[in-house]
Amino acid sequence: MTKMLQHSGYEEERLQRVAELLPCREVQAGMLLSLMGQPQQCSYPSIFIYGHRASGKSHVMQVLLKELELPHATVSCVECVSVALLFEQVLLSFFGCDAASLLPRSPSLSDFVRIYRQHCSQTPAKQTRYIVMEKAELLRDTDANLLPALLRLQELVDDNVTIILLSEIVWDKFRPNTGCFEPLLLHFPDYSKGELQQILSQDKHPSYSAEFYSSYINILLGVFYSVCRDLRELRHLAALNFSKFCEPLAEGKVKETDTHKLWRNIEPHLKKAMQTVYLREVSSLQWEQLQQMEERECGALRGLSAHTHVELPYYSKFLLIAAYLASYNPARTDKRFFLKHHGKIRKTNFLKKNEKTSNHLLGPKPFPLDRLLAIFYSVVDSRVAPTASIFSQISSLVTLQLLTKVSHDDQLDAPKYKCAVSMDFICAISRTVNFEIIKYLYDFL
Amino acid sequence: NILLLMFQGCFVFKPSAKKKKTLSLDNVFPDCKVLQDDLNRKILDSLLDFTRKCSSTRQLSDWASQMRASEIPTAALVLGVNVPDHDMTFQSLSELLQQSVTPHVASVQAKECGGKGLEYRVLERLMGTDVTVDDEEEEEAEQTSTPLHKSVHCSLSTLCDWYKTKTKKSNTPGKKRSSPSRDDPQQPPVVIIFKDLEAFNPKVLQDFILICSRYIERLPLMFIFGIATSPSTIQHMLPHSVSSLLCIELFQSLSCTQHLATVIDQLILTHHFPFKLNAKVLQVLMSIFLYHDFSVRNFIKGLQLALLEHFHSQPLSVLCCKKKDALLNVMQLSHSDLERIRNLPSFKRYVEKQEPQEQVNLSKDDTHLKEVCQKLIKGLHKYHKNYYPVLRCLHTLTSSLPRYPLGKQVRELHLICLEKNVWENEDYQTAMKLLRMLAKDELVALLQRCVEILQPVKSKKMKNAFLQLTDLLTKFKQLDKPIISPVRNLQKKTDLFQLQKTLLEMNESRRAKKLSPFEVLRNEANGSLSLEPRSHLSPPESHTLNEVCYYTSSATVRRHLNATPRTSIQAALNSPYYYLQNDRLKTVDGSVSNSAPDICIAYKLHLECGRLINLYDWLEAYATVVSAAEGNNPDSDNYGKVEEVKHARFIRAVSELEFLGFIKSTKQKTDHVARLTWGGC
């Protein structure tokens, strides 16, 4: 049974409803309620709530504020690409659109405070106003003064307002080095296995009994709990695989209570789901189709990462090969690889110990355009005129993200690039043009 | 006088030539458009289905789809690296979507979406189209579009409100209708097309998807990702937390080589289209396609360019049209045009083969020439009519042979045939040898396909060939019976010794003559097959008047389509006469005259230097050359002296060279510049 939330400021019924909507989060909700106090009481200026993804932070806040009918503004920091949007949304939900329209074109924090105060004095708060900021970690990238100011907004606007920051990372990573008002910290721990079971069992299928669904969730958690504790993902997986679970039931082979048989039926299926759906190799829609198709045609559907083959024009392939060589070979070895009569290069001198085998571990190095073209002309088997389309191919390789431009876009003179493809990819490409790339790579000498 | 005549000839024929040109251009353009659409039909249809399905499942309220409601349906459309072609696909896609599924389609490109531009563009496209489409709602649209200028309001919640008012409006008349059917969804999806996913900034895209997923309950969003490389880029660009918000389905379009094959099939390997390319031009276009861009659109552009060039440069191209029109045009040819015909190399060869009397007639009598021309044009058309079916037959026969002696694609075979007599080709001989070794069922299958190719052709010779082939096929089928009979005998015998004996016997008899009827027939078939190419696949150069239809100037096409900027710059600097056409700049031995532009002189002088160039030496040398050009007396004091004007001109030339990338300043020595180019190219 759900524990009771108790608070003097609110009606029993409402608290009851809130408690039902927040399974396994009663402790946190109760804590929040006692922090918030009664609606008309002045609240603590800022609360910082942190916990992993899908640990119910936004949900708890949403339910509390909605069900208890408290004035609030919920803002997602992803959406607020500029502070203007943030200010606008807050003003909009507290004072209506005429307040929001008062904001100047690119408002500063003091504009916001001024307008807030102005409206606040017209309609003083009877209850505490709450500003909930989701994904608050993005606030760190905004202006340096924004976060400290928000933390003590209550002081600045002289109003009964509380900022609630929701984040996935701890407060220590937020603290600006100039110091600021310390918010109250509240941690939302991860759900335990039992709690997950309890929550997941709530969205049962209408045509089956709750016990049946609960036993299904039990099986599902047995498979997935070791790799995934994200409630949202688990819920998604539960929804996707439930029809398969019910299949023997629909065929009349087993009864609802025969858990063992049902388990035997679903277990290999769930294992497969772990490798495909969970990794988003296959979308949920395709997964459902797959289930309808039965086992016979399973090979037809391949995941996203199975399609790595890329068709490229002939010279583009060689340009990419040249780029790969330029990225992974030290420049001083070019003479050895691409000159016919490279003279005597002593092997001991040539193979420096620390350079050996480390190039592929270190990742691609930038190279100038000249070097790329020089290698290209020596690698490609026929004589190629330096036409405009060769150069345009380089830039189209950049837009395809097979090469990356290292130097700034404005730099026209001697641009630098990096090769952004993997070893397997380049091997596949060079096989199609009969070029043995391994022979030209310093690491594999 | 000849020049004048030529000019007049051109002038007289210009109007009609232009008319024909526009006519045949009209013939090409719709062809291409229809072709493109046809090729994309399948993928576009499946995409449309996908959007319809997604919008309909959204409105279902069963348990499973409710559990999935938080995902944004996404179509990953893999189009291949031929980026120039994509525009057309996306355009027709969004048109089709707007026609049949939803009015709310926005397509965005990466280059217009830096930073927060993406959201803005999407809003602008979605809400902006409204203003132009519906006049009634102009007021309202204005209301919503005015805050757009103030970027403060540019958020998806604005879009949500807009969408709500939009659907409300269209819903009220919907209720008055008999019943809201499922085909006409009450809530048309909002489709956002990302034309080039790879080029998007991953951060921008991730944020956008995160924001969109917050609104998915209120706004039926849908994404279409245009992917040029491979679907795994989605995984590279989006972390798991973001990609779990999408429900991705993969759509793979035809590869561009298949695309090209169809285009070639429809435009080049057909006698309906009188304009032809010779081997070299086709080779240039093909190599641009295969080596450089994979773009079918560019290929068609190249084809159009060749067509224009042909009609522009060849006055006799008036005859390059449908057979009926060509015959009429022959009768209207003026004297100068007939002279031009007489000068055609192919016609000269033809004349040489005629009787002396005929030769005189042809060179003197215009009306006789016209009649002969009509005959020749008819011959040319007949040649084309027979050429393509036979080419296709030969291709079907050879394309499945091991190691493809005559190429996998029909275009390769076409190129071989255009170049020279195909039967003299070594590969052709090996192909024929391999054909002789084919098993019966394979051979019959191939012949069957050839018969299918030849069947619809309306030409006397092809009809004959068709009859011959069907004859052969029936003979092959009759062969079946004697082969089965020994096997039946074999089943009766169970004794091992007996079995061995019969097997040995069978072996011997096989060696001797048992299978020979098949071999005889096969040889017969091969004989007749190898005869066909000889009579029909001769290269076009061997046909009289081929210049009328065949465009030959591969150099022009190459110059126009595959520009070589560096070579041009070097040519301009080395011999300025080539571009300026000033007689004073003309030189004999390739050296630059003294009066050439400053930059040419500076360039020429810099070629003589090593890696590092001393600027002062360079300046002195330059001053000497320029003084000589001014005609100063070599003995005077001023000769070769550096004055202010020369100094300034020199500095300008040097900085121009630096701009062109021939030199750059170096830190090694202060008064030196470094050379950046080597060798002649």
PDB file of N, CA, C and O in Angstrom, chain A residues 269-301:
ATOM      1  N   HIS A 269      13.461 -14.716 -26.985  1.00  0.00           N
ATOM      2  CA  HIS A 269      12.969 -13.537 -27.682  1.00  0.00           C
ATOM      3  C   HIS A 269      13.493 -12.256 -27.029  1.00  0.00           C
ATOM      4  O   HIS A 269      13.954 -11.338 -27.691  1.00  0.00           O
ATOM      5  N   LEU A 270      13.448 -12.238 -25.727  1.00  0.00           N
ATOM      6  CA  LEU A 270      13.925 -11.055 -25.000  1.00  0.00           C
ATOM      7  C   LEU A 270      15.426 -10.889 -25.176  1.00  0.00           C
ATOM      8  O   LEU A 270      15.931  -9.773 -25.298  1.00  0.00           O
ATOM      9  N   LYS A 271      16.128 -12.013 -25.233  1.00  0.00           N
ATOM     10  CA  LYS A 271      17.575 -11.939 -25.438  1.00  0.00           C
ATOM     11  C   LYS A 271      17.884 -11.255 -26.754  1.00  0.00           C
ATOM     12  O   LYS A 271      18.812 -10.460 -26.874  1.00  0.00           O
ATOM     13  N   LYS A 272      17.084 -11.599 -27.757  1.00  0.00           N
ATOM     14  CA  LYS A 272      17.305 -10.996 -29.070  1.00  0.00           C
ATOM     15  C   LYS A 272      16.980  -9.503 -29.019  1.00  0.00           C
ATOM     16  O   LYS A 272      17.672  -8.682 -29.622  1.00  0.00           O
ATOM     17  N   ALA A 273      15.933  -9.189 -28.295  1.00  0.00           N
ATOM     18  CA  ALA A 273      15.546  -7.782 -28.182  1.00  0.00           C
ATOM     19  C   ALA A 273      16.662  -6.966 -27.555  1.00  0.00           C
ATOM     20  O   ALA A 273      16.892  -5.817 -27.906  1.00  0.00           O
ATOM     21  N   MET A 274      17.381  -7.608 -26.638  1.00  0.00           N
ATOM     22  CA  MET A 274      18.454  -6.888 -25.954  1.00  0.00           C
ATOM     23  C   MET A 274      19.526  -6.452 -26.952  1.00  0.00           C
ATOM     24  O   MET A 274      20.134  -5.407 -26.815  1.00  0.00           O
ATOM     25  N   GLN A 275      19.735  -7.277 -27.977  1.00  0.00           N
ATOM     26  CA  GLN A 275      20.795  -6.946 -28.934  1.00  0.00           C
ATOM     27  C   GLN A 275      20.340  -5.978 -30.013  1.00  0.00           C
ATOM     28  O   GLN A 275      21.165  -5.355 -30.678  1.00  0.00           O
ATOM     29  N   THR A 276      19.047  -5.891 -30.255  1.00  0.00           N
ATOM     30  CA  THR A 276      18.605  -5.061 -31.371  1.00  0.00           C
ATOM     31  C   THR A 276      17.812  -3.844 -30.925  1.00  0.00           C
ATOM     32  O   THR A 276      18.265  -2.725 -31.088  1.00  0.00           O
ATOM     33  N   VAL A 277      16.661  -4.085 -30.366  1.00  0.00           N
ATOM     34  CA  VAL A 277      15.800  -2.942 -30.050  1.00  0.00           C
ATOM     35  C   VAL A 277      16.452  -2.046 -29.021  1.00  0.00           C
ATOM     36  O   VAL A 277      16.460  -0.835 -29.133  1.00  0.00           O
ATOM     37  N   TYR A 278      17.030  -2.685 -28.010  1.00  0.00           N
ATOM     38  CA  TYR A 278      17.582  -1.882 -26.935  1.00  0.00           C
ATOM     39  C   TYR A 278      18.660  -0.952 -27.451  1.00  0.00           C
ATOM     40  O   TYR A 278      18.767   0.189 -27.035  1.00  0.00           O
ATOM     41  N   LEU A 279      19.466  -1.433 -28.405  1.00  0.00           N
ATOM     42  CA  LEU A 279      20.529  -0.591 -28.951  1.00  0.00           C
ATOM     43  C   LEU A 279      20.029   0.308 -30.066  1.00  0.00           C
ATOM     44  O   LEU A 279      20.806   0.954 -30.740  1.00  0.00           O
ATOM     45  N   ARG A 280      18.739   0.269 -30.329  1.00  0.00           N
ATOM     46  CA  ARG A 280      18.138   1.063 -31.411  1.00  0.00           C
ATOM     47  C   ARG A 280      18.697   0.676 -32.767  1.00  0.00           C
ATOM     48  O   ARG A 280      18.791   1.491 -33.669  1.00  0.00           O
ATOM     49  N   GLU A 281      19.133  -0.564 -32.864  1.00  0.00           N
ATOM     50  CA  GLU A 281      19.556  -1.056 -34.170  1.00  0.00           C
ATOM     51  C   GLU A 281      18.329  -1.168 -35.061  1.00  0.00           C
ATOM     52  O   GLU A 281      18.366  -0.904 -36.240  1.00  0.00           O
ATOM     53  N   VAL A 282      17.264  -1.599 -34.444  1.00  0.00           N
ATOM     54  CA  VAL A 282      16.002  -1.755 -35.149  1.00  0.00           C
ATOM     55  C   VAL A 282      14.996  -0.877 -34.423  1.00  0.00           C
ATOM     56  O   VAL A 282      14.984  -0.841 -33.208  1.00  0.00           O
ATOM     57  N   SER A 283      14.194  -0.168 -35.177  1.00  0.00           N
ATOM     58  CA  SER A 283      13.226   0.693 -34.504  1.00  0.00           C
ATOM     59  C   SER A 283      12.087  -0.160 -33.960  1.00  0.00           C
ATOM     60  O   SER A 283      11.911  -1.314 -34.331  1.00  0.00           O
ATOM     61  N   SER A 284      11.327   0.443 -33.066  1.00  0.00           N
ATOM     62  CA  SER A 284      10.257  -0.317 -32.425  1.00  0.00           C
ATOM     63  C   SER A 284       9.221  -0.783 -33.446  1.00  0.00           C
ATOM     64  O   SER A 284       8.690  -1.880 -33.353  1.00  0.00           O
ATOM     65  N   LEU A 285       8.998   0.053 -34.453  1.00  0.00           N
ATOM     66  CA  LEU A 285       8.015  -0.302 -35.472  1.00  0.00           C
ATOM     67  C   LEU A 285       8.462  -1.545 -36.222  1.00  0.00           C
ATOM     68  O   LEU A 285       7.709  -2.492 -36.436  1.00  0.00           O
ATOM     69  N   GLN A 286       9.745  -1.530 -36.614  1.00  0.00           N
ATOM     70  CA  GLN A 286      10.275  -2.674 -37.340  1.00  0.00           C
ATOM     71  C   GLN A 286      10.265  -3.914 -36.462  1.00  0.00           C
ATOM     72  O   GLN A 286      10.045  -5.017 -36.942  1.00  0.00           O
ATOM     73  N   TRP A 287      10.513  -3.723 -35.183  1.00  0.00           N
ATOM     74  CA  TRP A 287      10.524  -4.848 -34.258  1.00  0.00           C
ATOM     75  C   TRP A 287       9.153  -5.486 -34.207  1.00  0.00           C
ATOM     76  O   TRP A 287       9.002  -6.695 -34.216  1.00  0.00           O
ATOM     77  N   GLU A 288       8.136  -4.665 -34.188  1.00  0.00           N
ATOM     78  CA  GLU A 288       6.784  -5.206 -34.165  1.00  0.00           C
ATOM     79  C   GLU A 288       6.471  -5.973 -35.442  1.00  0.00           C
ATOM     80  O   GLU A 288       5.873  -7.037 -35.418  1.00  0.00           O
ATOM     81  N   GLN A 289       6.914  -5.396 -36.560  1.00  0.00           N
ATOM     82  CA  GLN A 289       6.692  -6.096 -37.828  1.00  0.00           C
ATOM     83  C   GLN A 289       7.406  -7.439 -37.811  1.00  0.00           C
ATOM     84  O   GLN A 289       6.893  -8.441 -38.286  1.00  0.00           O
ATOM     85  N   LEU A 290       8.593  -7.403 -37.244  1.00  0.00           N
ATOM     86  CA  LEU A 290       9.399  -8.613 -37.176  1.00  0.00           C
ATOM     87  C   LEU A 290       8.669  -9.698 -36.406  1.00  0.00           C
ATOM     88  O   LEU A 290       8.700 -10.868 -36.760  1.00  0.00           O
ATOM     89  N   GLN A 291       8.006  -9.274 -35.354  1.00  0.00           N
ATOM     90  CA  GLN A 291       7.299 -10.248 -34.537  1.00  0.00           C
ATOM     91  C   GLN A 291       6.135 -10.854 -35.279  1.00  0.00           C
ATOM     92  O   GLN A 291       5.827 -12.023 -35.124  1.00  0.00           O
ATOM     93  N   GLN A 292       5.514 -10.030 -36.109  1.00  0.00           N
ATOM     94  CA  GLN A 292       4.398 -10.566 -36.875  1.00  0.00           C
ATOM     95  C   GLN A 292       4.870 -11.501 -37.978  1.00  0.00           C
ATOM     96  O   GLN A 292       4.163 -12.406 -38.380  1.00  0.00           O
ATOM     97  N   MET A 293       6.080 -11.228 -38.456  1.00  0.00           N
ATOM     98  CA  MET A 293       6.581 -12.009 -39.581  1.00  0.00           C
ATOM     99  C   MET A 293       6.974 -13.425 -39.199  1.00  0.00           C
ATOM    100  O   MET A 293       7.273 -14.224 -40.060  1.00  0.00           O
ATOM    101  N   GLU A 294       7.031 -13.696 -37.896  1.00  0.00           N
ATOM    102  CA  GLU A 294       7.495 -14.993 -37.412  1.00  0.00           C
ATOM    103  C   GLU A 294       8.993 -15.144 -37.668  1.00  0.00           C
ATOM    104  O   GLU A 294       9.650 -14.245 -38.175  1.00  0.00           O
ATOM    105  N   GLU A 295       9.464 -16.310 -37.368  1.00  0.00           N
ATOM    106  CA  GLU A 295      10.908 -16.511 -37.378  1.00  0.00           C
ATOM    107  C   GLU A 295      11.501 -16.617 -38.791  1.00  0.00           C
ATOM    108  O   GLU A 295      12.651 -16.306 -39.016  1.00  0.00           O
ATOM    109  N   ARG A 296      10.709 -17.047 -39.738  1.00  0.00           N
ATOM    110  CA  ARG A 296      11.304 -17.474 -41.009  1.00  0.00           C
ATOM    111  C   ARG A 296      12.039 -16.363 -41.764  1.00  0.00           C
ATOM    112  O   ARG A 296      13.025 -16.602 -42.436  1.00  0.00           O
ATOM    113  N   GLU A 297      11.569 -15.122 -41.648  1.00  0.00           N
ATOM    114  CA  GLU A 297      12.190 -14.081 -42.457  1.00  0.00           C
ATOM    115  C   GLU A 297      13.053 -13.121 -41.651  1.00  0.00           C
ATOM    116  O   GLU A 297      13.284 -12.002 -42.067  1.00  0.00           O
ATOM    117  N   CYS A 298      13.490 -13.576 -40.528  1.00  0.00           N
ATOM    118  CA  CYS A 298      14.204 -12.667 -39.653  1.00  0.00           C
ATOM    119  C   CYS A 298      15.479 -12.117 -40.274  1.00  0.00           C
ATOM    120  O   CYS A 298      15.895 -11.011 -39.981  1.00  0.00           O
ATOM    121  N   GLY A 299      16.089 -12.916 -41.123  1.00  0.00           N
ATOM    122  CA  GLY A 299      17.342 -12.461 -41.714  1.00  0.00           C
ATOM    123  C   GLY A 299      17.172 -11.244 -42.601  1.00  0.00           C
ATOM    124  O   GLY A 299      18.119 -10.523 -42.866  1.00  0.00           O
ATOM    125  N   ALA A 300      15.951 -11.021 -43.064  1.00  0.00           N
ATOM    126  CA  ALA A 300      15.739  -9.945 -44.029  1.00  0.00           C
ATOM    127  C   ALA A 300      15.976  -8.573 -43.419  1.00  0.00           C
ATOM    128  O   ALA A 300      16.398  -7.653 -44.091  1.00  0.00           O
ATOM    129  N   LEU A 301      15.729  -8.481 -42.141  1.00  0.00           N
ATOM    130  CA  LEU A 301      15.818  -7.173 -41.520  1.00  0.00           C
ATOM    131  C   LEU A 301      17.148  -7.013 -40.811  1.00  0.00           C
ATOM    132  O   LEU A 301      17.479  -7.786 -39.922  1.00  0.00           O
TER     133      LEU A 301
END
